[in-house]
Amino acid sequence: MKFKNIANIVLGGILIFSGTHIGIKLIDYNKSSNLYSDIKEIASETTDENEYIKQINTYNKLKEINDEYVFWISVENTNIDYPVVQTNDNDFYLKKDFNKNKSSAGTIFMDTLNNFMTDRNVVVYGHNMNNKTMFNNINKFKDKEFFEQNNKVIIKNTGNGKEYVYEVFSVYNSDNNFDYNTVLFNENYTFEQYIEDIKKKSIHKKNVDISAKDKIITLSTCSYEFRGAKTSIHAKLVEVKDLNPDSIHNKFTADTNSEEESDSLSVQDMFEY
């Protein structure tokens, strides 16, 4: 009887601990979701009809909240729609929200080694949350039908009045032995070899030509297929939208009224360093 009472006490303690742990996690999830909902609302608060001015103002507002903000990322037909930060420590935002407060969801962040404007491969990290937030929806690309729908990755609110559109061409799981997040390429051939490697690893295949002159973006999150698993998608920069109506490109297009001449400007032409 005494043993049974002790067992009941231990079991009760376990249930209380588990319930408390779950409750704390749910509160944390809810707090994180509310924070990012508020940030999205702040980002959308504008009376400007001009998209260029709207994005410049949004960039400035987000920069005031967190001076380590760099751009906004979204992925079509997913719930990925978040501000992205960058700091000198890749571990910092794993457990810190956009306001730099403690959070299990953390913040979406760009690799500390990256320069968004110049690097061939921009690497962005986010948690795979059980409540389907942050970078959880990257996993949708593992589904062949979703992968083939050609859902784009979009970068905006960059501070330069431009939007960057990327086409996903690779998705896979990897372990810690694969350098999925290589940022620096000293030679063209090392970048070309990297592209070949990530294409071969992809669960699904897509015929996307990528040369040493192209730029890509990598989105990565933790996965649960095996210990240390990561899920990554890679996407090629296919379009840069200059939203400034007074830009040289847009004046050129308006003056010539020629779609053919406008289309002749490449992605590389549209990047201003």
C-alpha positions as protocol buffer text, in pm:
chain_id: "A"
residue {
  index: 1
  type: MET
  ca { x: 0 y: 0 z: 0 }
}
residue {
  index: 2
  type: LYS
  ca { x: 285 y: 234 z: 90 }
}
residue {
  index: 3
  type: PHE
  ca { x: 456 y: 160 z: -243 }
}
residue {
  index: 4
  type: LYS
  ca { x: 130 y: 229 z: -429 }
}
residue {
  index: 5
  type: ASN
  ca { x: 95 y: 567 z: -258 }
}
residue {
  index: 6
  type: ILE
  ca { x: 452 y: 662 z: -351 }
}
residue {
  index: 7
  type: ALA
  ca { x: 389 y: 557 z: -712 }
}
residue {
  index: 8
  type: ASN
  ca { x: 73 y: 770 z: -723 }
}
residue {
  index: 9
  type: ILE
  ca { x: 264 y: 1069 z: -584 }
}
residue {
  index: 10
  type: VAL
  ca { x: 542 y: 1027 z: -841 }
}
residue {
  index: 11
  type: LEU
  ca { x: 289 y: 988 z: -1125 }
}
residue {
  index: 12
  type: GLY
  ca { x: 101 y: 1293 z: -1006 }
}
residue {
  index: 13
  type: GLY
  ca { x: 424 y: 1492 z: -997 }
}
residue {
  index: 14
  type: ILE
  ca { x: 507 y: 1386 z: -1352 }
}
residue {
  index: 15
  type: LEU
  ca { x: 161 y: 1487 z: -1474 }
}
residue {
  index: 16
  type: ILE
  ca { x: 184 y: 1825 z: -1303 }
}
residue {
  index: 17
  type: PHE
  ca { x: 533 y: 1885 z: -1446 }
}
residue {
  index: 18
  type: SER
  ca { x: 426 y: 1781 z: -1797 }
}
residue {
  index: 19
  type: GLY
  ca { x: 112 y: 1992 z: -1782 }
}
residue {
  index: 20
  type: THR
  ca { x: 308 y: 2293 z: -1659 }
}
residue {
  index: 21
  type: HIS
  ca { x: 571 y: 2246 z: -1931 }
}
residue {
  index: 22
  type: ILE
  ca { x: 306 y: 2222 z: -2204 }
}
residue {
  index: 23
  type: GLY
  ca { x: 128 y: 2526 z: -2064 }
}
residue {
  index: 24
  type: ILE
  ca { x: 448 y: 2733 z: -2061 }
}
residue {
  index: 25
  type: LYS
  ca { x: 524 y: 2629 z: -2420 }
}
residue {
  index: 26
  type: LEU
  ca { x: 175 y: 2720 z: -2539 }
}
residue {
  index: 27
  type: ILE
  ca { x: 201 y: 3060 z: -2372 }
}
residue {
  index: 28
  type: ASP
  ca { x: 539 y: 3112 z: -2541 }
}
residue {
  index: 29
  type: TYR
  ca { x: 397 y: 3010 z: -2881 }
}
residue {
  index: 30
  type: ASN
  ca { x: 105 y: 3247 z: -2836 }
}
residue {
  index: 31
  type: LYS
  ca { x: 332 y: 3532 z: -2728 }
}
residue {
  index: 32
  type: SER
  ca { x: 552 y: 3484 z: -3034 }
}
residue {
  index: 33
  type: SER
  ca { x: 255 y: 3465 z: -3272 }
}
residue {
  index: 34
  type: ASN
  ca { x: 107 y: 3784 z: -3125 }
}
residue {
  index: 35
  type: LEU
  ca { x: 439 y: 3967 z: -3155 }
}
residue {
  index: 36
  type: TYR
  ca { x: 483 y: 3887 z: -3523 }
}
residue {
  index: 37
  type: SER
  ca { x: 118 y: 3969 z: -3592 }
}
residue {
  index: 38
  type: ASP
  ca { x: 179 y: 4310 z: -3435 }
}
residue {
  index: 39
  type: ILE
  ca { x: 496 y: 4360 z: -3642 }
}
residue {
  index: 40
  type: LYS
  ca { x: 308 y: 4272 z: -3962 }
}
residue {
  index: 41
  type: GLU
  ca { x: 42 y: 4523 z: -3867 }
}
residue {
  index: 42
  type: ILE
  ca { x: 304 y: 4791 z: -3807 }
}
residue {
  index: 43
  type: ALA
  ca { x: 466 y: 4708 z: -4141 }
}
residue {
  index: 44
  type: SER
  ca { x: 133 y: 4744 z: -4320 }
}
residue {
  index: 45
  type: GLU
  ca { x: 33 y: 5070 z: -4148 }
}
residue {
  index: 46
  type: THR
  ca { x: 73 y: 5327 z: -4423 }
}
residue {
  index: 47
  type: THR
  ca { x: -143 y: 5565 z: -4622 }
}
residue {
  index: 48
  type: ASP
  ca { x: 103 y: 5579 z: -4910 }
}
residue {
  index: 49
  type: GLU
  ca { x: -36 y: 5456 z: -5239 }
}
residue {
  index: 50
  type: ASN
  ca { x: 310 y: 5464 z: -5395 }
}
residue {
  index: 51
  type: GLU
  ca { x: 461 y: 5117 z: -5335 }
}
residue {
  index: 52
  type: TYR
  ca { x: 814 y: 5254 z: -5345 }
}
residue {
  index: 53
  type: ILE
  ca { x: 749 y: 5508 z: -5067 }
}
residue {
  index: 54
  type: LYS
  ca { x: 550 y: 5248 z: -4874 }
}
residue {
  index: 55
  type: GLN
  ca { x: 839 y: 5003 z: -4870 }
}
residue {
  index: 56
  type: ILE
  ca { x: 1096 y: 5269 z: -4779 }
}
residue {
  index: 57
  type: ASN
  ca { x: 879 y: 5382 z: -4487 }
}
residue {
  index: 58
  type: THR
  ca { x: 822 y: 5022 z: -4375 }
}
residue {
  index: 59
  type: TYR
  ca { x: 1196 y: 4956 z: -4381 }
}
residue {
  index: 60
  type: ASN
  ca { x: 1259 y: 5264 z: -4165 }
}
residue {
  index: 61
  type: LYS
  ca { x: 987 y: 5170 z: -3916 }
}
residue {
  index: 62
  type: LEU
  ca { x: 1122 y: 4818 z: -3874 }
}
residue {
  index: 63
  type: LYS
  ca { x: 1476 y: 4950 z: -3845 }
}
residue {
  index: 64
  type: GLU
  ca { x: 1361 y: 5174 z: -3558 }
}
residue {
  index: 65
  type: ILE
  ca { x: 1222 y: 4871 z: -3372 }
}
residue {
  index: 66
  type: ASN
  ca { x: 1533 y: 4660 z: -3434 }
}
residue {
  index: 67
  type: ASP
  ca { x: 1843 y: 4815 z: -3590 }
}
residue {
  index: 68
  type: GLU
  ca { x: 1956 y: 4468 z: -3701 }
}
residue {
  index: 69
  type: TYR
  ca { x: 1659 y: 4431 z: -3938 }
}
residue {
  index: 70
  type: VAL
  ca { x: 1768 y: 4372 z: -4301 }
}
residue {
  index: 71
  type: PHE
  ca { x: 1464 y: 4272 z: -4512 }
}
residue {
  index: 72
  type: TRP
  ca { x: 1123 y: 4105 z: -4518 }
}
residue {
  index: 73
  type: ILE
  ca { x: 1081 y: 3750 z: -4650 }
}
residue {
  index: 74
  type: SER
  ca { x: 770 y: 3572 z: -4774 }
}
residue {
  index: 75
  type: VAL
  ca { x: 703 y: 3251 z: -4965 }
}
residue {
  index: 76
  type: GLU
  ca { x: 397 y: 3215 z: -5185 }
}
residue {
  index: 77
  type: ASN
  ca { x: 120 y: 2983 z: -5060 }
}
residue {
  index: 78
  type: THR
  ca { x: 283 y: 2940 z: -4719 }
}
residue {
  index: 79
  type: ASN
  ca { x: 256 y: 3128 z: -4390 }
}
residue {
  index: 80
  type: ILE
  ca { x: 621 y: 3237 z: -4416 }
}
residue {
  index: 81
  type: ASP
  ca { x: 592 y: 3615 z: -4391 }
}
residue {
  index: 82
  type: TYR
  ca { x: 846 y: 3760 z: -4150 }
}
residue {
  index: 83
  type: PRO
  ca { x: 1109 y: 4026 z: -4087 }
}
residue {
  index: 84
  type: VAL
  ca { x: 1469 y: 3906 z: -4116 }
}
residue {
  index: 85
  type: VAL
  ca { x: 1759 y: 4023 z: -3902 }
}
residue {
  index: 86
  type: GLN
  ca { x: 2136 y: 3987 z: -3906 }
}
residue {
  index: 87
  type: THR
  ca { x: 2389 y: 4009 z: -3626 }
}
residue {
  index: 88
  type: ASN
  ca { x: 2750 y: 3908 z: -3567 }
}
residue {
  index: 89
  type: ASP
  ca { x: 2647 y: 3590 z: -3382 }
}
residue {
  index: 90
  type: ASN
  ca { x: 2439 y: 3325 z: -3559 }
}
residue {
  index: 91
  type: ASP
  ca { x: 2327 y: 3182 z: -3223 }
}
residue {
  index: 92
  type: PHE
  ca { x: 2181 y: 3505 z: -3083 }
}
residue {
  index: 93
  type: TYR
  ca { x: 1840 y: 3501 z: -3256 }
}
residue {
  index: 94
  type: LEU
  ca { x: 1783 y: 3129 z: -3207 }
}
residue {
  index: 95
  type: LYS
  ca { x: 1617 y: 3212 z: -2874 }
}
residue {
  index: 96
  type: LYS
  ca { x: 1544 y: 3584 z: -2914 }
}
residue {
  index: 97
  type: ASP
  ca { x: 1242 y: 3743 z: -3081 }
}
residue {
  index: 98
  type: PHE
  ca { x: 1242 y: 4055 z: -3300 }
}
residue {
  index: 99
  type: ASN
  ca { x: 1243 y: 4272 z: -2986 }
}
residue {
  index: 100
  type: LYS
  ca { x: 1544 y: 4073 z: -2856 }
}
residue {
  index: 101
  type: ASN
  ca { x: 1339 y: 3916 z: -2577 }
}
residue {
  index: 102
  type: LYS
  ca { x: 1361 y: 3546 z: -2485 }
}
residue {
  index: 103
  type: SER
  ca { x: 1154 y: 3329 z: -2719 }
}
residue {
  index: 104
  type: SER
  ca { x: 1162 y: 2963 z: -2825 }
}
residue {
  index: 105
  type: ALA
  ca { x: 1052 y: 3066 z: -3176 }
}
residue {
  index: 106
  type: GLY
  ca { x: 1344 y: 3305 z: -3214 }
}
residue {
  index: 107
  type: THR
  ca { x: 1366 y: 3527 z: -3522 }
}
residue {
  index: 108
  type: ILE
  ca { x: 1433 y: 3454 z: -3887 }
}
residue {
  index: 109
  type: PHE
  ca { x: 1794 y: 3562 z: -3949 }
}
residue {
  index: 110
  type: MET
  ca { x: 2047 y: 3592 z: -4229 }
}
residue {
  index: 111
  type: ASP
  ca { x: 2390 y: 3435 z: -4191 }
}
residue {
  index: 112
  type: THR
  ca { x: 2638 y: 3664 z: -4018 }
}
residue {
  index: 113
  type: LEU
  ca { x: 2883 y: 3628 z: -4309 }
}
residue {
  index: 114
  type: ASN
  ca { x: 2634 y: 3742 z: -4572 }
}
residue {
  index: 115
  type: ASN
  ca { x: 2606 y: 4066 z: -4766 }
}
residue {
  index: 116
  type: PHE
  ca { x: 2262 y: 4056 z: -4928 }
}
residue {
  index: 117
  type: MET
  ca { x: 2353 y: 4289 z: -5215 }
}
residue {
  index: 118
  type: THR
  ca { x: 2675 y: 4122 z: -5325 }
}
residue {
  index: 119
  type: ASP
  ca { x: 2683 y: 3755 z: -5224 }
}
residue {
  index: 120
  type: ARG
  ca { x: 2601 y: 3473 z: -5464 }
}
residue {
  index: 121
  type: ASN
  ca { x: 2429 y: 3270 z: -5192 }
}
residue {
  index: 122
  type: VAL
  ca { x: 2223 y: 3444 z: -4923 }
}
residue {
  index: 123
  type: VAL
  ca { x: 2153 y: 3200 z: -4639 }
}
residue {
  index: 124
  type: VAL
  ca { x: 1852 y: 3250 z: -4409 }
}
residue {
  index: 125
  type: TYR
  ca { x: 1769 y: 3039 z: -4102 }
}
residue {
  index: 126
  type: GLY
  ca { x: 1449 y: 2983 z: -3903 }
}
residue {
  index: 127
  type: HIS
  ca { x: 1302 y: 2734 z: -3657 }
}
residue {
  index: 128
  type: ASN
  ca { x: 1071 y: 2449 z: -3758 }
}
residue {
  index: 129
  type: MET
  ca { x: 804 y: 2518 z: -3496 }
}
residue {
  index: 130
  type: ASN
  ca { x: 546 y: 2259 z: -3390 }
}
residue {
  index: 131
  type: ASN
  ca { x: 269 y: 2518 z: -3428 }
}
residue {
  index: 132
  type: LYS
  ca { x: 356 y: 2547 z: -3800 }
}
residue {
  index: 133
  type: THR
  ca { x: 511 y: 2893 z: -3771 }
}
residue {
  index: 134
  type: MET
  ca { x: 849 y: 3044 z: -3864 }
}
residue {
  index: 135
  type: PHE
  ca { x: 1019 y: 2820 z: -4127 }
}
residue {
  index: 136
  type: ASN
  ca { x: 799 y: 2513 z: -4066 }
}
residue {
  index: 137
  type: ASN
  ca { x: 627 y: 2558 z: -4403 }
}
residue {
  index: 138
  type: ILE
  ca { x: 954 y: 2503 z: -4589 }
}
residue {
  index: 139
  type: ASN
  ca { x: 856 y: 2138 z: -4555 }
}
residue {
  index: 140
  type: LYS
  ca { x: 572 y: 2196 z: -4803 }
}
residue {
  index: 141
  type: PHE
  ca { x: 830 y: 2188 z: -5082 }
}
residue {
  index: 142
  type: LYS
  ca { x: 895 y: 1820 z: -5006 }
}
residue {
  index: 143
  type: ASP
  ca { x: 555 y: 1755 z: -5161 }
}
residue {
  index: 144
  type: LYS
  ca { x: 607 y: 1707 z: -5536 }
}
residue {
  index: 145
  type: GLU
  ca { x: 287 y: 1885 z: -5637 }
}
residue {
  index: 146
  type: PHE
  ca { x: 367 y: 2189 z: -5422 }
}
residue {
  index: 147
  type: PHE
  ca { x: 727 y: 2194 z: -5549 }
}
residue {
  index: 148
  type: GLU
  ca { x: 607 y: 2197 z: -5909 }
}
residue {
  index: 149
  type: GLN
  ca { x: 359 y: 2480 z: -5849 }
}
residue {
  index: 150
  type: ASN
  ca { x: 655 y: 2719 z: -5877 }
}
residue {
  index: 151
  type: ASN
  ca { x: 584 y: 2910 z: -5556 }
}
residue {
  index: 152
  type: LYS
  ca { x: 828 y: 3200 z: -5534 }
}
residue {
  index: 153
  type: VAL
  ca { x: 1041 y: 3335 z: -5249 }
}
residue {
  index: 154
  type: ILE
  ca { x: 1004 y: 3714 z: -5225 }
}
residue {
  index: 155
  type: ILE
  ca { x: 1235 y: 3961 z: -5052 }
}
residue {
  index: 156
  type: LYS
  ca { x: 1108 y: 4316 z: -5000 }
}
residue {
  index: 157
  type: ASN
  ca { x: 1130 y: 4618 z: -4767 }
}
residue {
  index: 158
  type: THR
  ca { x: 1506 y: 4619 z: -4823 }
}
residue {
  index: 159
  type: GLY
  ca { x: 1553 y: 4995 z: -4794 }
}
residue {
  index: 160
  type: ASN
  ca { x: 1642 y: 5039 z: -5162 }
}
residue {
  index: 161
  type: GLY
  ca { x: 1291 y: 5030 z: -5307 }
}
residue {
  index: 162
  type: LYS
  ca { x: 1335 y: 4697 z: -5482 }
}
residue {
  index: 163
  type: GLU
  ca { x: 1175 y: 4354 z: -5458 }
}
residue {
  index: 164
  type: TYR
  ca { x: 1367 y: 4034 z: -5529 }
}
residue {
  index: 165
  type: VAL
  ca { x: 1188 y: 3726 z: -5666 }
}
residue {
  index: 166
  type: TYR
  ca { x: 1340 y: 3377 z: -5646 }
}
residue {
  index: 167
  type: GLU
  ca { x: 1240 y: 3047 z: -5807 }
}
residue {
  index: 168
  type: VAL
  ca { x: 1288 y: 2734 z: -5593 }
}
residue {
  index: 169
  type: PHE
  ca { x: 1488 y: 2462 z: -5768 }
}
residue {
  index: 170
  type: SER
  ca { x: 1605 y: 2230 z: -5488 }
}
residue {
  index: 171
  type: VAL
  ca { x: 1475 y: 2085 z: -5160 }
}
residue {
  index: 172
  type: TYR
  ca { x: 1634 y: 1814 z: -4949 }
}
residue {
  index: 173
  type: ASN
  ca { x: 1733 y: 1690 z: -4603 }
}
residue {
  index: 174
  type: SER
  ca { x: 2097 y: 1687 z: -4500 }
}
residue {
  index: 175
  type: ASP
  ca { x: 2314 y: 1617 z: -4198 }
}
residue {
  index: 176
  type: ASN
  ca { x: 2597 y: 1817 z: -4044 }
}
residue {
  index: 177
  type: ASN
  ca { x: 2848 y: 1673 z: -4290 }
}
residue {
  index: 178
  type: PHE
  ca { x: 2698 y: 1860 z: -4587 }
}
residue {
  index: 179
  type: ASP
  ca { x: 2783 y: 2228 z: -4636 }
}
residue {
  index: 180
  type: TYR
  ca { x: 2438 y: 2341 z: -4747 }
}
residue {
  index: 181
  type: ASN
  ca { x: 2504 y: 2693 z: -4614 }
}
residue {
  index: 182
  type: THR
  ca { x: 2823 y: 2786 z: -4799 }
}
residue {
  index: 183
  type: VAL
  ca { x: 2835 y: 3165 z: -4831 }
}
residue {
  index: 184
  type: LEU
  ca { x: 3177 y: 3251 z: -4969 }
}
residue {
  index: 185
  type: PHE
  ca { x: 3295 y: 3129 z: -5310 }
}
residue {
  index: 186
  type: ASN
  ca { x: 3645 y: 3237 z: -5413 }
}
residue {
  index: 187
  type: GLU
  ca { x: 3619 y: 3098 z: -5765 }
}
residue {
  index: 188
  type: ASN
  ca { x: 3341 y: 3054 z: -6020 }
}
residue {
  index: 189
  type: TYR
  ca { x: 3396 y: 2681 z: -6038 }
}
residue {
  index: 190
  type: THR
  ca { x: 3342 y: 2636 z: -5662 }
}
residue {
  index: 191
  type: PHE
  ca { x: 3001 y: 2803 z: -5691 }
}
residue {
  index: 192
  type: GLU
  ca { x: 2916 y: 2595 z: -5998 }
}
residue {
  index: 193
  type: GLN
  ca { x: 3013 y: 2277 z: -5812 }
}
residue {
  index: 194
  type: TYR
  ca { x: 2799 y: 2381 z: -5516 }
}
residue {
  index: 195
  type: ILE
  ca { x: 2501 y: 2432 z: -5750 }
}
residue {
  index: 196
  type: GLU
  ca { x: 2557 y: 2089 z: -5902 }
}
residue {
  index: 197
  type: ASP
  ca { x: 2572 y: 1929 z: -5557 }
}
residue {
  index: 198
  type: ILE
  ca { x: 2250 y: 2086 z: -5427 }
}
residue {
  index: 199
  type: LYS
  ca { x: 2067 y: 2000 z: -5749 }
}
residue {
  index: 200
  type: LYS
  ca { x: 2171 y: 1636 z: -5717 }
}
residue {
  index: 201
  type: LYS
  ca { x: 2054 y: 1623 z: -5354 }
}
residue {
  index: 202
  type: SER
  ca { x: 1709 y: 1760 z: -5435 }
}
residue {
  index: 203
  type: ILE
  ca { x: 1412 y: 1531 z: -5362 }
}
residue {
  index: 204
  type: HIS
  ca { x: 1243 y: 1665 z: -5676 }
}
residue {
  index: 205
  type: LYS
  ca { x: 1405 y: 1779 z: -6000 }
}
residue {
  index: 206
  type: LYS
  ca { x: 1353 y: 2106 z: -6187 }
}
residue {
  index: 207
  type: ASN
  ca { x: 1529 y: 2223 z: -6500 }
}
residue {
  index: 208
  type: VAL
  ca { x: 1662 y: 2562 z: -6390 }
}
residue {
  index: 209
  type: ASP
  ca { x: 1981 y: 2691 z: -6553 }
}
residue {
  index: 210
  type: ILE
  ca { x: 2219 y: 2857 z: -6307 }
}
residue {
  index: 211
  type: SER
  ca { x: 2555 y: 3006 z: -6403 }
}
residue {
  index: 212
  type: ALA
  ca { x: 2840 y: 3160 z: -6206 }
}
residue {
  index: 213
  type: LYS
  ca { x: 2681 y: 3502 z: -6268 }
}
residue {
  index: 214
  type: ASP
  ca { x: 2355 y: 3411 z: -6095 }
}
residue {
  index: 215
  type: LYS
  ca { x: 2250 y: 3463 z: -5735 }
}
residue {
  index: 216
  type: ILE
  ca { x: 2055 y: 3225 z: -5513 }
}
residue {
  index: 217
  type: ILE
  ca { x: 1893 y: 3222 z: -5172 }
}
residue {
  index: 218
  type: THR
  ca { x: 1897 y: 2932 z: -4925 }
}
residue {
  index: 219
  type: LEU
  ca { x: 1630 y: 2885 z: -4657 }
}
residue {
  index: 220
  type: SER
  ca { x: 1710 y: 2630 z: -4388 }
}
residue {
  index: 221
  type: THR
  ca { x: 1539 y: 2485 z: -4085 }
}
residue {
  index: 222
  type: CYS
  ca { x: 1583 y: 2192 z: -3848 }
}
residue {
  index: 223
  type: SER
  ca { x: 1412 y: 1866 z: -3938 }
}
residue {
  index: 224
  type: TYR
  ca { x: 1324 y: 1541 z: -3761 }
}
residue {
  index: 225
  type: GLU
  ca { x: 1395 y: 1260 z: -4009 }
}
residue {
  index: 226
  type: PHE
  ca { x: 1715 y: 1177 z: -3821 }
}
residue {
  index: 227
  type: ARG
  ca { x: 1940 y: 1328 z: -3554 }
}
residue {
  index: 228
  type: GLY
  ca { x: 2088 y: 1658 z: -3671 }
}
residue {
  index: 229
  type: ALA
  ca { x: 1871 y: 1671 z: -3984 }
}
residue {
  index: 230
  type: LYS
  ca { x: 1824 y: 1999 z: -4170 }
}
residue {
  index: 231
  type: THR
  ca { x: 1572 y: 2079 z: -4443 }
}
residue {
  index: 232
  type: SER
  ca { x: 1687 y: 2333 z: -4700 }
}
residue {
  index: 233
  type: ILE
  ca { x: 1541 y: 2490 z: -5011 }
}
residue {
  index: 234
  type: HIS
  ca { x: 1743 y: 2681 z: -5269 }
}
residue {
  index: 235
  type: ALA
  ca { x: 1600 y: 2936 z: -5510 }
}
residue {
  index: 236
  type: LYS
  ca { x: 1744 y: 3130 z: -5804 }
}
residue {
  index: 237
  type: LEU
  ca { x: 1701 y: 3507 z: -5831 }
}
residue {
  index: 238
  type: VAL
  ca { x: 1486 y: 3548 z: -6143 }
}
residue {
  index: 239
  type: GLU
  ca { x: 1353 y: 3902 z: -6114 }
}
residue {
  index: 240
  type: VAL
  ca { x: 1438 y: 4233 z: -5948 }
}
residue {
  index: 241
  type: LYS
  ca { x: 1147 y: 4477 z: -5939 }
}
residue {
  index: 242
  type: ASP
  ca { x: 1250 y: 4840 z: -5921 }
}
residue {
  index: 243
  type: LEU
  ca { x: 958 y: 5012 z: -5750 }
}
residue {
  index: 244
  type: ASN
  ca { x: 1097 y: 5365 z: -5781 }
}
residue {
  index: 245
  type: PRO
  ca { x: 896 y: 5542 z: -6056 }
}
residue {
  index: 246
  type: ASP
  ca { x: 1182 y: 5791 z: -6096 }
}
residue {
  index: 247
  type: SER
  ca { x: 1454 y: 5530 z: -6147 }
}
residue {
  index: 248
  type: ILE
  ca { x: 1658 y: 5532 z: -6466 }
}
residue {
  index: 249
  type: HIS
  ca { x: 1520 y: 5190 z: -6560 }
}
residue {
  index: 250
  type: ASN
  ca { x: 1157 y: 5295 z: -6523 }
}
residue {
  index: 251
  type: LYS
  ca { x: 1213 y: 5624 z: -6707 }
}
residue {
  index: 252
  type: PHE
  ca { x: 1376 y: 5429 z: -6987 }
}
residue {
  index: 253
  type: THR
  ca { x: 1078 y: 5194 z: -7006 }
}
residue {
  index: 254
  type: ALA
  ca { x: 827 y: 5478 z: -7005 }
}
residue {
  index: 255
  type: ASP
  ca { x: 1013 y: 5679 z: -7268 }
}
residue {
  index: 256
  type: THR
  ca { x: 1060 y: 5391 z: -7509 }
}
residue {
  index: 257
  type: ASN
  ca { x: 729 y: 5217 z: -7432 }
}
residue {
  index: 258
  type: SER
  ca { x: 901 y: 4899 z: -7541 }
}
residue {
  index: 259
  type: GLU
  ca { x: 856 y: 4575 z: -7349 }
}
residue {
  index: 260
  type: GLU
  ca { x: 1127 y: 4417 z: -7558 }
}
residue {
  index: 261
  type: GLU
  ca { x: 1386 y: 4676 z: -7457 }
}
residue {
  index: 262
  type: SER
  ca { x: 1273 y: 4666 z: -7095 }
}
residue {
  index: 263
  type: ASP
  ca { x: 1310 y: 4291 z: -7078 }
}
residue {
  index: 264
  type: SER
  ca { x: 1666 y: 4317 z: -7207 }
}
residue {
  index: 265
  type: LEU
  ca { x: 1780 y: 4439 z: -6866 }
}
residue {
  index: 266
  type: SER
  ca { x: 1916 y: 4140 z: -6677 }
}
residue {
  index: 267
  type: VAL
  ca { x: 1898 y: 4064 z: -6305 }
}
residue {
  index: 268
  type: GLN
  ca { x: 2264 y: 4165 z: -6282 }
}
residue {
  index: 269
  type: ASP
  ca { x: 2183 y: 4502 z: -6442 }
}
residue {
  index: 270
  type: MET
  ca { x: 1916 y: 4566 z: -6182 }
}
residue {
  index: 271
  type: PHE
  ca { x: 2149 y: 4510 z: -5884 }
}
residue {
  index: 272
  type: GLU
  ca { x: 2301 y: 4836 z: -5766 }
}
residue {
  index: 273
  type: TYR
  ca { x: 2604 y: 4781 z: -5542 }
}
